Coordinates of C-alpha atoms in Angstrom, one line a residue:
Chain A
M1 CA 86.9 5.2 -46.8
D2 CA 90.4 5.5 -48.2
E3 CA 92.9 2.6 -48.0
K4 CA 95.2 4.4 -45.7
L5 CA 92.7 5.2 -43.0
V6 CA 91.4 1.5 -43.2
R7 CA 95.0 0.3 -42.7
Q8 CA 95.3 2.7 -39.8
L9 CA 92.2 1.5 -38.1
Q10 CA 93.3 -2.1 -38.6
I11 CA 96.6 -1.3 -37.0
D12 CA 95.0 0.5 -34.1
A13 CA 92.5 -2.2 -33.5
A14 CA 95.5 -4.8 -33.6
K15 CA 97.0 -2.7 -30.9
V16 CA 93.8 -2.8 -28.9
R17 CA 93.8 -6.6 -29.2
L18 CA 97.3 -6.7 -27.9
G19 CA 96.2 -4.6 -24.8
I20 CA 93.1 -7.0 -24.3
I21 CA 95.5 -10.1 -24.3
E22 CA 98.0 -8.2 -21.9
G23 CA 95.3 -7.4 -19.5
V24 CA 93.4 -10.5 -19.3
H25 CA 96.6 -12.6 -19.2
A26 CA 98.0 -10.4 -16.3
A27 CA 94.6 -10.4 -14.5
K28 CA 94.5 -14.2 -15.0
A29 CA 90.8 -13.5 -15.3
G30 CA 88.4 -11.5 -17.6
H31 CA 86.5 -11.7 -20.8
P32 CA 88.6 -11.9 -23.8
G33 CA 86.1 -13.4 -26.3
G34 CA 83.4 -10.6 -26.3
S35 CA 86.2 -7.8 -26.0
L36 CA 87.9 -9.1 -29.1
S37 CA 84.7 -9.2 -30.9
C38 CA 84.0 -5.4 -30.3
A39 CA 87.7 -4.3 -30.6
D40 CA 87.1 -3.1 -34.1
L41 CA 84.1 -1.1 -33.1
L42 CA 85.6 0.5 -30.2
T43 CA 88.7 1.5 -32.1
Y44 CA 86.6 2.9 -34.9
L45 CA 84.4 4.9 -32.6
Y46 CA 87.2 6.4 -30.3
T47 CA 89.9 7.1 -32.8
H48 CA 87.7 8.2 -35.7
R49 CA 84.1 9.0 -34.9
M50 CA 83.5 10.2 -31.5
N51 CA 84.3 13.8 -30.3
V52 CA 86.4 13.1 -27.1
D53 CA 89.4 14.6 -25.7
P54 CA 91.8 12.6 -23.3
K55 CA 92.8 15.9 -22.0
K56 CA 89.1 17.0 -21.1
P57 CA 87.6 13.5 -20.1
K58 CA 84.7 15.2 -18.5
D59 CA 83.9 18.0 -21.2
P60 CA 80.1 18.4 -21.0
N61 CA 80.0 18.4 -24.9
R62 CA 81.9 15.4 -25.5
D63 CA 80.3 12.4 -27.3
R64 CA 79.4 9.6 -24.7
L65 CA 79.7 5.9 -25.0
V66 CA 78.0 3.3 -22.7
L67 CA 79.4 -0.1 -22.8
S68 CA 76.3 -2.0 -21.6
K69 CA 78.0 -5.2 -22.3
G70 CA 80.3 -4.1 -19.5
H71 CA 82.3 -7.4 -19.2
S72 CA 84.0 -6.3 -22.6
A73 CA 85.9 -3.8 -20.2
P74 CA 89.3 -4.8 -21.4
A75 CA 88.5 -3.8 -25.2
L76 CA 87.4 -0.3 -23.7
Y77 CA 90.4 0.2 -21.6
A78 CA 92.6 -0.8 -24.2
T79 CA 91.0 1.7 -26.6
L80 CA 91.1 4.5 -24.2
A81 CA 94.6 3.8 -23.5
L82 CA 95.4 3.8 -27.1
R83 CA 93.5 7.3 -27.5
G84 CA 95.7 8.5 -24.6
F85 CA 93.3 8.5 -21.5
F86 CA 96.0 6.5 -19.7
P87 CA 98.9 4.6 -20.5
M88 CA 98.7 1.3 -22.4
E89 CA 101.1 -0.2 -19.7
E90 CA 98.2 0.3 -17.2
M91 CA 96.3 -2.8 -18.7
K92 CA 98.8 -5.0 -16.7
T93 CA 96.8 -3.8 -13.5
L94 CA 93.5 -4.8 -14.8
R95 CA 91.3 -6.3 -12.1
K96 CA 94.2 -5.9 -9.5
I97 CA 93.8 -4.4 -6.0
G98 CA 94.3 -0.5 -6.2
S99 CA 93.9 -0.5 -10.0
R100 CA 91.6 2.0 -11.8
L101 CA 90.8 -0.6 -14.3
Q102 CA 88.1 -2.5 -12.5
G103 CA 86.7 -5.8 -13.6
H104 CA 83.8 -4.0 -15.1
P105 CA 83.8 -0.2 -16.2
D106 CA 83.7 2.2 -13.4
I107 CA 82.7 6.0 -14.0
K108 CA 85.7 7.3 -12.1
T109 CA 88.3 6.0 -14.5
P110 CA 89.1 8.6 -17.2
G111 CA 87.2 8.1 -20.3
I112 CA 84.5 5.8 -18.9
D113 CA 81.0 7.6 -19.3
M114 CA 79.1 5.2 -17.1
S115 CA 79.6 2.3 -14.7
T116 CA 78.3 -0.9 -16.2
G117 CA 78.5 -4.7 -16.0
S118 CA 75.1 -5.8 -14.7
L119 CA 73.5 -6.6 -18.1
G120 CA 70.6 -4.8 -19.7
Q121 CA 71.2 -1.4 -17.8
G122 CA 73.6 0.5 -19.9
I123 CA 71.1 1.1 -22.8
S124 CA 68.7 2.7 -20.4
V125 CA 71.3 5.2 -19.2
A126 CA 72.2 6.0 -22.7
C127 CA 68.6 6.8 -23.4
G128 CA 68.8 9.3 -20.4
M129 CA 71.9 10.9 -21.6
A130 CA 70.4 11.1 -25.1
L131 CA 67.1 12.7 -23.7
S132 CA 69.0 15.0 -21.7
A133 CA 71.0 16.3 -24.9
K134 CA 67.7 16.6 -26.5
I135 CA 66.0 18.7 -23.9
T136 CA 68.7 21.3 -23.8
C137 CA 69.8 21.0 -27.4
D138 CA 73.4 19.9 -26.6
P139 CA 75.2 18.7 -29.9
Y140 CA 76.8 15.5 -28.4
K141 CA 76.0 11.9 -29.7
V142 CA 75.5 8.9 -27.5
F143 CA 76.5 5.3 -28.2
A144 CA 75.8 2.3 -26.5
V145 CA 77.2 -1.1 -27.3
L146 CA 75.1 -4.2 -26.3
G147 CA 75.8 -8.0 -26.3
D148 CA 73.6 -10.3 -28.3
G149 CA 73.1 -12.3 -25.2
E150 CA 72.5 -9.1 -23.3
I151 CA 69.3 -8.3 -25.3
E152 CA 67.7 -11.3 -23.4
E153 CA 67.3 -8.9 -20.6
G154 CA 63.9 -7.3 -20.3
E155 CA 65.1 -3.9 -19.4
V156 CA 66.6 -3.6 -22.9
W157 CA 63.3 -3.7 -24.4
E158 CA 61.8 -1.1 -22.0
A159 CA 64.8 1.1 -23.3
A160 CA 64.1 0.2 -26.9
M161 CA 60.4 1.4 -26.5
F162 CA 61.5 4.6 -24.6
A163 CA 64.2 5.5 -27.3
A164 CA 61.9 5.2 -30.1
H165 CA 58.9 6.9 -28.1
Y166 CA 61.1 9.9 -27.4
K167 CA 62.6 9.8 -31.0
L168 CA 66.1 9.7 -29.8
D169 CA 67.8 10.1 -33.0
N170 CA 71.1 11.2 -31.2
L171 CA 71.4 7.8 -29.9
V172 CA 73.1 5.0 -31.9
A173 CA 73.2 1.5 -30.2
V174 CA 75.1 -1.4 -31.5
V175 CA 74.4 -5.1 -31.0
D176 CA 77.7 -7.1 -30.9
N177 CA 76.1 -10.2 -32.5
N178 CA 78.9 -12.9 -31.9
G179 CA 76.5 -15.5 -31.6
L180 CA 77.7 -16.9 -28.2
Q181 CA 77.0 -16.4 -24.6
I182 CA 78.1 -18.3 -21.4
D183 CA 76.0 -21.4 -21.8
G184 CA 76.3 -21.7 -25.4
K185 CA 75.0 -20.3 -28.7
V186 CA 72.6 -17.5 -28.3
S187 CA 70.2 -19.4 -30.6
E188 CA 70.1 -22.3 -28.5
V189 CA 70.2 -20.8 -25.1
M190 CA 67.4 -18.0 -25.6
S191 CA 67.2 -17.0 -29.1
P192 CA 66.9 -13.2 -29.4
Y193 CA 66.6 -13.6 -33.3
P194 CA 65.6 -12.0 -35.4
I195 CA 67.4 -9.1 -33.7
D196 CA 67.0 -6.7 -36.6
E197 CA 63.2 -7.2 -37.1
K198 CA 62.5 -7.0 -33.5
F199 CA 64.3 -3.5 -33.0
E200 CA 62.5 -2.4 -36.3
A201 CA 59.2 -3.4 -34.7
F202 CA 60.1 -1.4 -31.8
G203 CA 60.6 1.7 -33.9
W204 CA 64.3 1.8 -34.7
H205 CA 66.2 2.3 -37.9
V206 CA 68.3 -0.9 -38.1
I207 CA 71.3 -1.5 -40.3
N208 CA 73.1 -4.9 -40.4
I209 CA 76.8 -4.9 -40.8
N210 CA 80.0 -6.9 -40.6
A211 CA 81.6 -6.0 -37.4
H212 CA 85.0 -6.4 -38.8
D213 CA 84.7 -4.4 -41.9
F214 CA 85.5 -0.7 -41.4
N215 CA 83.9 0.4 -44.6
E216 CA 80.8 -1.1 -43.6
M217 CA 81.0 0.6 -40.2
E218 CA 81.7 3.9 -41.8
K219 CA 78.9 3.7 -43.9
A220 CA 76.3 2.5 -41.2
F221 CA 77.3 5.4 -38.9
N222 CA 77.1 8.0 -41.8
E223 CA 73.8 6.6 -42.3
A224 CA 72.8 6.8 -38.8
E225 CA 73.7 10.6 -38.8
T226 CA 71.0 11.1 -41.5
V227 CA 68.1 9.3 -39.7
M228 CA 65.6 11.7 -37.9
Q229 CA 63.2 11.3 -35.4
K230 CA 64.2 7.6 -34.7
P231 CA 67.1 5.9 -32.8
T232 CA 69.6 3.7 -34.9
M233 CA 70.6 0.2 -34.0
I234 CA 73.6 -1.4 -35.9
V235 CA 73.4 -5.0 -35.6
M236 CA 77.1 -6.2 -36.3
R237 CA 77.7 -9.7 -36.9
S238 CA 81.0 -10.5 -35.4
T239 CA 83.3 -13.1 -34.5
K240 CA 83.9 -13.8 -30.9
G241 CA 87.5 -14.0 -30.1
K242 CA 88.3 -12.2 -33.2
G243 CA 92.0 -12.1 -34.2
V244 CA 93.3 -15.0 -31.9
S245 CA 92.9 -18.1 -33.7
Y246 CA 92.1 -20.6 -31.0
M247 CA 89.6 -18.1 -29.4
E248 CA 87.7 -17.5 -32.5
N249 CA 84.0 -18.7 -32.3
S250 CA 84.7 -20.6 -29.2
V251 CA 82.2 -20.5 -26.2
D252 CA 85.1 -21.5 -23.8
W253 CA 86.8 -18.2 -24.2
H254 CA 83.9 -16.0 -22.8
G255 CA 85.4 -15.5 -19.4
K256 CA 88.6 -17.3 -19.3
A257 CA 92.1 -16.0 -19.4
P258 CA 95.1 -17.4 -21.6
N259 CA 97.9 -19.3 -19.7
D260 CA 101.2 -18.3 -20.4
E261 CA 101.6 -20.6 -23.4
E262 CA 98.4 -19.6 -24.7
Y263 CA 99.3 -16.0 -24.1
E264 CA 102.5 -16.3 -26.2
I265 CA 100.6 -17.9 -29.1
A266 CA 97.8 -15.0 -29.0
V267 CA 100.6 -12.3 -28.8
K268 CA 102.6 -13.7 -31.6
E269 CA 99.5 -14.1 -33.8
I270 CA 98.4 -10.5 -33.3
K271 CA 102.0 -9.2 -33.6
A272 CA 102.5 -11.0 -37.0
Y273 CA 99.3 -9.5 -38.2
L274 CA 100.4 -6.2 -37.2
A275 CA 103.8 -6.6 -38.7
E276 CA 101.9 -7.4 -42.0
L277 CA 99.8 -4.3 -41.9
E278 CA 102.7 -2.2 -41.1
A279 CA 104.9 -3.6 -44.0
Chain B
M1 CA 44.1 19.6 12.6
E2 CA 44.3 19.9 8.9
K3 CA 45.4 16.6 7.2
R4 CA 47.2 16.0 3.8
A5 CA 49.2 13.4 2.3
T6 CA 53.1 13.5 2.1
R7 CA 52.8 12.7 -1.5
E8 CA 51.0 15.9 -2.0
G9 CA 54.0 17.8 -0.4
Y10 CA 56.1 16.0 -2.9
G11 CA 54.0 17.2 -5.9
E12 CA 53.9 20.8 -4.6
G13 CA 57.8 20.5 -3.4
L14 CA 58.7 19.6 -7.0
C15 CA 57.0 22.9 -8.1
A16 CA 58.8 25.0 -5.6
L17 CA 62.2 23.2 -6.5
A18 CA 61.7 23.9 -10.2
E19 CA 61.9 27.8 -9.3
V20 CA 65.2 27.4 -7.9
R21 CA 66.5 24.7 -10.2
P22 CA 65.3 25.4 -13.6
D23 CA 67.4 22.2 -14.8
L24 CA 64.9 20.0 -12.9
L25 CA 63.4 17.0 -14.8
V26 CA 60.7 14.6 -13.3
L27 CA 60.1 11.2 -14.6
D28 CA 57.2 9.1 -13.8
A29 CA 56.1 5.5 -14.5
D30 CA 52.5 5.9 -15.5
L31 CA 51.6 6.9 -12.0
A32 CA 51.6 10.7 -12.1
A33 CA 48.2 11.1 -10.8
A34 CA 48.9 8.8 -7.8
T35 CA 52.5 9.9 -6.9
K36 CA 51.3 13.5 -7.5
T37 CA 53.9 14.5 -10.1
N38 CA 51.0 15.5 -12.1
I39 CA 51.0 18.8 -9.9
F40 CA 54.3 19.4 -11.3
K41 CA 53.4 18.2 -14.8
K42 CA 50.4 20.6 -15.0
K43 CA 52.8 23.5 -14.2
Y44 CA 55.8 22.3 -16.0
P45 CA 54.8 20.0 -18.8
E46 CA 57.8 20.3 -20.7
K47 CA 60.1 19.2 -17.7
H48 CA 57.7 16.0 -17.1
Y49 CA 58.7 12.6 -18.8
D50 CA 56.4 9.6 -18.7
C51 CA 58.5 6.2 -18.8
G52 CA 55.4 4.2 -18.9
I53 CA 55.1 1.0 -16.8
A54 CA 58.7 0.3 -16.9
E55 CA 60.4 1.2 -13.9
A56 CA 63.8 -0.6 -14.3
N57 CA 64.5 1.6 -17.5
M58 CA 63.2 4.8 -15.7
M59 CA 65.7 4.4 -13.1
G60 CA 68.5 3.8 -15.8
V61 CA 67.2 6.9 -17.8
A62 CA 67.3 8.9 -14.6
A63 CA 71.0 7.9 -14.3
G64 CA 71.8 8.9 -17.7
I65 CA 70.2 12.4 -17.2
A66 CA 72.1 12.9 -14.0
S67 CA 75.3 12.1 -15.5
T68 CA 74.8 15.0 -17.8
G69 CA 74.5 17.4 -14.8
K70 CA 70.7 17.8 -14.5
L71 CA 68.7 17.5 -11.4
V72 CA 66.3 14.6 -11.9
F73 CA 63.6 12.8 -9.8
A74 CA 62.3 9.4 -10.6
S75 CA 59.0 8.5 -9.4
S76 CA 56.8 5.5 -8.8
F77 CA 55.2 3.6 -5.8
A78 CA 57.9 2.4 -3.2
M79 CA 57.1 -1.3 -4.2
F80 CA 58.4 -0.7 -7.7
A81 CA 60.9 2.0 -7.1
A82 CA 62.9 0.4 -4.4
G83 CA 61.7 -3.3 -5.1
R84 CA 61.3 -4.0 -8.7
A85 CA 63.9 -1.5 -9.6
F86 CA 66.4 -2.4 -7.0
E87 CA 69.3 -3.6 -8.9
I88 CA 69.3 -0.7 -11.0
V89 CA 69.3 1.8 -8.3
R90 CA 72.1 0.0 -6.8
N91 CA 74.3 -0.5 -9.9
S92 CA 73.3 2.5 -12.2
I93 CA 72.5 5.2 -9.7
C94 CA 74.3 4.4 -6.2
Y95 CA 77.6 2.7 -7.6
P96 CA 78.4 5.6 -10.0
N97 CA 77.0 8.0 -7.2
L98 CA 74.7 10.0 -9.6
N99 CA 72.5 12.6 -8.4
V100 CA 69.2 10.9 -8.8
K101 CA 66.4 11.6 -6.4
I102 CA 63.8 8.8 -6.1
G103 CA 60.3 10.0 -5.1
A104 CA 58.6 6.8 -3.7
T105 CA 54.9 7.2 -2.9
H106 CA 52.4 4.7 -1.6
A107 CA 54.9 3.2 1.0
G108 CA 53.9 1.0 3.8
I109 CA 50.5 -0.8 4.5
S110 CA 48.7 2.5 4.7
V111 CA 48.3 2.1 1.0
G112 CA 45.3 0.1 2.3
E113 CA 42.7 -1.5 -0.1
D114 CA 45.3 -2.7 -2.9
G115 CA 46.6 -5.1 -0.5
A116 CA 49.8 -6.9 0.1
T117 CA 51.2 -6.7 -3.5
H118 CA 51.2 -2.8 -3.2
Q119 CA 52.3 -2.5 0.4
C120 CA 55.9 -2.0 0.4
N121 CA 57.2 -2.5 4.0
E122 CA 60.8 -3.4 2.8
D123 CA 62.0 -0.2 1.1
I124 CA 63.8 1.5 4.0
A125 CA 65.7 -1.8 4.6
L126 CA 66.6 -2.2 0.9
M127 CA 67.5 1.4 0.3
R128 CA 69.7 2.1 3.3
A129 CA 71.6 -1.1 2.7
I130 CA 72.9 0.5 -0.5
P131 CA 76.3 2.6 -0.3
N132 CA 76.0 6.4 -1.2
M133 CA 72.3 6.3 -0.6
T134 CA 70.4 8.9 1.5
V135 CA 67.0 7.8 2.8
I136 CA 64.4 10.3 3.8
N137 CA 61.0 9.7 5.3
P138 CA 59.1 12.8 5.9
A139 CA 56.4 12.9 8.6
D140 CA 53.7 15.6 7.2
Y141 CA 52.9 17.6 4.2
V142 CA 55.2 20.5 5.4
E143 CA 58.1 18.4 6.0
A144 CA 57.6 16.6 2.7
K145 CA 57.7 19.6 0.7
A146 CA 60.5 21.2 2.6
A147 CA 62.5 17.9 2.1
V148 CA 62.1 18.0 -1.7
L149 CA 63.0 21.7 -1.7
A150 CA 66.2 20.8 0.3
M151 CA 67.3 18.8 -2.7
A152 CA 68.2 21.9 -4.7
D153 CA 71.6 21.7 -3.0
Y154 CA 71.9 18.3 -1.6
V155 CA 74.1 16.3 -3.9
G156 CA 73.9 12.4 -4.2
P157 CA 71.4 9.5 -4.8
T158 CA 68.4 10.0 -2.4
Y159 CA 65.5 8.1 -1.7
M160 CA 62.5 9.9 -0.6
R161 CA 59.5 8.0 1.0
F162 CA 56.0 9.5 0.9
G163 CA 52.6 7.9 2.0
R164 CA 49.2 7.9 0.3
L165 CA 47.1 8.6 3.4
A166 CA 46.3 12.1 4.6
V167 CA 48.1 12.8 7.9
P168 CA 47.9 15.7 10.3
I169 CA 50.0 18.7 9.3
Y170 CA 51.7 19.5 12.6
N171 CA 54.5 21.5 11.1
D172 CA 54.3 25.2 10.2
E173 CA 55.3 25.9 6.7
A174 CA 56.2 29.4 7.5
T175 CA 59.0 28.4 10.0
Y176 CA 59.7 24.9 9.3
K177 CA 63.5 24.2 8.1
F178 CA 64.5 21.0 6.8
E179 CA 68.1 19.8 7.6
V180 CA 69.2 16.3 5.9
G181 CA 70.4 14.1 8.6
K182 CA 69.1 16.0 11.7
G183 CA 66.5 14.3 14.0
I184 CA 64.1 16.6 15.7
T185 CA 63.0 16.6 19.4
I186 CA 59.3 17.3 19.1
K187 CA 59.0 17.0 22.9
D188 CA 61.5 16.5 25.8
G189 CA 60.9 13.8 28.2
K190 CA 62.8 11.9 30.7
D191 CA 61.2 8.5 31.3
V192 CA 61.5 7.0 27.9
T193 CA 62.3 8.1 24.3
I194 CA 59.7 7.2 21.4
I195 CA 61.5 7.4 17.9
A196 CA 59.2 7.6 15.0
T197 CA 59.4 8.2 11.3
G198 CA 57.0 9.2 8.5
L199 CA 53.4 9.0 9.5
M200 CA 54.1 7.4 12.8
V201 CA 55.4 10.8 14.1
A202 CA 51.7 12.2 14.7
E203 CA 50.8 8.8 16.2
A204 CA 53.7 8.9 18.7
M205 CA 52.7 12.6 19.6
D206 CA 49.4 11.5 20.3
A207 CA 50.7 8.7 22.3
A208 CA 52.9 11.2 24.4
N209 CA 49.8 13.3 25.3
A210 CA 48.0 10.1 26.5
L211 CA 51.2 8.9 28.4
H212 CA 51.5 12.3 30.0
E213 CA 48.0 12.1 31.5
Q214 CA 49.2 8.9 33.1
G215 CA 52.1 10.5 34.5
I216 CA 54.6 9.1 32.0
D217 CA 57.3 11.7 30.6
A218 CA 57.8 10.5 27.2
R219 CA 60.4 12.2 24.8
I220 CA 59.4 12.3 21.1
I221 CA 61.8 12.5 18.3
N222 CA 61.2 12.7 14.7
I223 CA 63.8 10.8 12.5
H224 CA 63.1 12.1 9.0
T225 CA 66.5 11.1 7.8
I226 CA 67.2 7.4 8.3
K227 CA 70.4 7.5 6.6
P228 CA 72.7 9.1 7.4
I229 CA 71.0 8.7 10.8
D230 CA 71.4 11.5 13.6
R231 CA 73.5 9.5 15.9
D232 CA 73.8 12.2 18.4
I233 CA 70.2 12.5 19.3
I234 CA 69.7 8.9 19.6
V235 CA 72.8 8.4 22.0
K236 CA 71.7 11.4 24.0
A237 CA 68.2 9.9 24.3
A238 CA 69.7 6.4 25.2
K239 CA 71.8 8.0 27.9
E240 CA 69.1 10.2 29.4
T241 CA 65.9 8.2 29.2
G242 CA 67.5 4.6 29.3
K243 CA 64.7 3.0 27.0
I244 CA 63.8 3.5 23.2
I245 CA 60.6 2.6 21.4
T246 CA 61.0 3.0 17.6
V247 CA 57.7 3.3 15.6
E248 CA 57.6 3.0 11.8
E249 CA 55.3 1.9 9.2
H250 CA 57.8 -0.5 7.8
S251 CA 59.0 -3.9 8.5
V252 CA 60.8 -4.3 12.0
I253 CA 63.8 -5.9 9.9
G254 CA 66.1 -3.4 8.4
G255 CA 64.0 -0.1 8.9
L256 CA 64.2 2.7 11.4
G257 CA 64.3 0.3 14.5
S258 CA 67.3 -1.4 13.1
A259 CA 69.1 1.8 12.3
V260 CA 68.4 3.1 15.7
G261 CA 69.5 -0.4 17.1
D262 CA 72.7 -0.2 15.4
V263 CA 73.7 3.2 17.0
V264 CA 72.5 2.2 20.3
L265 CA 74.3 -1.2 20.3
E266 CA 77.7 0.6 19.4
E267 CA 77.5 3.6 21.5
C268 CA 75.4 3.2 24.4
P269 CA 73.3 -0.3 24.9
V270 CA 69.9 0.2 26.0
P271 CA 66.8 -1.8 25.4
V272 CA 65.1 -0.9 22.1
I273 CA 61.6 -2.0 21.5
K274 CA 60.7 -2.0 17.7
L275 CA 57.2 -1.2 16.6
G276 CA 56.6 -2.0 13.1
V277 CA 55.2 -4.5 10.6
K278 CA 56.5 -8.0 12.3
D279 CA 57.9 -9.8 9.2
V280 CA 54.4 -10.6 7.8
F281 CA 52.5 -9.4 4.5
G282 CA 49.7 -6.9 4.6
H283 CA 46.3 -7.4 3.1
S284 CA 43.3 -5.3 1.9
G285 CA 41.4 -2.9 4.2
S286 CA 41.2 0.7 5.1
A287 CA 44.5 2.4 6.0
K288 CA 43.0 3.0 9.5
D289 CA 41.8 -0.4 10.1
L290 CA 45.2 -1.7 9.1
L291 CA 47.3 0.7 11.1
K292 CA 45.3 -0.4 14.1
E293 CA 45.5 -4.1 13.2
Y294 CA 49.5 -3.9 13.0
G295 CA 49.6 -1.9 16.1
L296 CA 50.7 1.3 14.4
C297 CA 48.7 3.6 16.3
A298 CA 48.8 5.8 19.3
E299 CA 46.9 3.3 21.6
N300 CA 49.2 0.7 20.8
I301 CA 52.3 3.0 21.5
V302 CA 50.9 3.9 24.8
A303 CA 50.2 0.2 25.6
V304 CA 53.9 -0.9 24.5
T305 CA 55.6 2.1 26.3
K306 CA 53.6 1.3 29.3
A307 CA 54.7 -2.4 29.4
A308 CA 58.2 -1.4 28.7
L309 CA 58.4 0.8 31.8
G310 CA 56.6 -2.0 33.8
K311 CA 53.5 0.1 34.2

C-alpha cells in the first residue's frame, strides 16, 4: 500500500476515533474500549475495501458488514458518518431518545446491514447473507466483526461449522483480539485461545495480523480474496482503547464514558495525532 | 374421516409455495424426515439446506437470508425453534423485522412417547410475546398447507406451529381459503362458545355434537392465527353467548386462552375457562392417552362446558 494511502487511512481512523469519543461522552455511556480497537479495521473496510454507496444504502449488490460485536456501535456509526451515510454531528445524539444511533446497531439506520448487540448472533446472520449470495451467484462480499470475548458464545462455533461446511468463500470474518472482556483478561475469564488454531480446525483459512497496521490489513484482505472454497478468518491482535493513552489496554474502559476532563484529554491526544499526520 | 398430521401439510405446502415463490429456501436442523421438509427436499434438493443440530445458528442464517430479500423457512421441533433458539428469534429475526418463517413441528404433548423434554407446551406463549411476530397454529392438514401457501405474500416474522399426530381432515382442500388473522366460526351457537386452536379444533367439533344431543347449543370457533388475534369474532361471541371456553394443546399460561382472555377483559368481560396443560410437564405415553389424561379430548370439553353452564 502506498504511503499516501496509509496516511489517509490513519487520518480517517483518527477522525473516527474523535467521533467515538464525541458520541460516548455525549451519551455518558457506551463502549469506547472495543470501539477504539476496531476503528482502524472499520475505517479500512468502509473507506477502502467495501463496495458501498451512502446514496444507496440498501443497494442489493452492496457488500455487507455485520458488526457481531454490536457494542462497538460507536465505531461503526462514526465510520458510516465519515463515509457520508449521515452527518458526523449526529454522533452527539448517540443513545439518546429519538436518535437513530441506538445503543447497539439497528438495521433501520442508514448503512447498518443488521441489528446486533446480543453476542454470538451476528456471525450466523453473516453466514446467511453469504449463503444467499452463493445460491444466486450475487457478487457481493460479506464481512463480520467479532470480539474475542464474544467467541466464548457457542453459537459462534455453530456458525464456524456452517460457514466451512457450505464453503462460504465470500465471507471474511475478523476477530478483534484486544485481549480484554468485562470481567478481565479473556485468558483469565474463559480462554478462547488458540483462536487461530480453533478456526483452522473448523475448516477456515486463518490469517493473523496487527489490527493497527494498514499494510498488514491490506495484505490479509487481498489474500482472503484468493481463498476458494473456504471462509477466511482474520485474527487481529489489537489494543483495546487504541489512540487514547489512559484507555489503552485497560479493562475499565470497556463500557464507561469519559467525564468532561477525561474527554478533553482524549480529544487533545487524538487531535495532536491528527495534526501530526496532516502536517 | 381421513387423518393426516399438520406437519405433512407443512411439507406439501412448501412444495406448493415454491411454485409461486421460486426464491423460497428451506432450512432444517437434522430433522427433515420428522418435520416433513424432506417432502420439499425431494422435489427441490437445491433449495433445501441442512444446518445440522444447531438451531441457534439456523435462525441467524435464516435472518441473513431474509435480509437479502429471499423467502426462507427455518424448521425444527417447536421445543428447539421457539425454546432453544428463542433469543435469536427475538433479536436477529423479530427486532430487525425480517421475513423469516419458522416451521415448528412436534408441538404440544401429542409428541407422545418422546416425553417431557420434547413436548413443547410453551411455544405459543414465547412467540406471541415478541413484537413483530405472527403466530399461526393450523387445525388440520388442509389448513396447514393453505397457511404455508399464504406466506407467499404475507411479509414479516411468522411462527407456524404443526403437530406430529395424524388428525381428522375436516376442511375441503378445493374450497378452503386461509386468511391470516381471521377466526373461523365452524358452527354457530347461542349457549356458549368454545374457541379452539390446532388439533383441538376437531375435538371441539366432536364436543359440540355431543353437547347438541344434550340440548346445549355451542358455538365453535377456530382461531388459527393466535397473533394478531381476531378480536371481532371473540367480542361477538362474548356478547352473544356470555361464556367462553378455550381449548389448546399448550400451557394455559400465555397461549390461546390468555390471548382470548386479554381481548375479553378489555372489551367485554365474561367468564373464560381455559382448557390446556395446567402448568405441569408431560411424560411419555401415546398421544391419545396423553390427550385424554390432560383433558384435551371431546369428553372433557363436554364435561367442562356442562359444568360451566351449571348443567
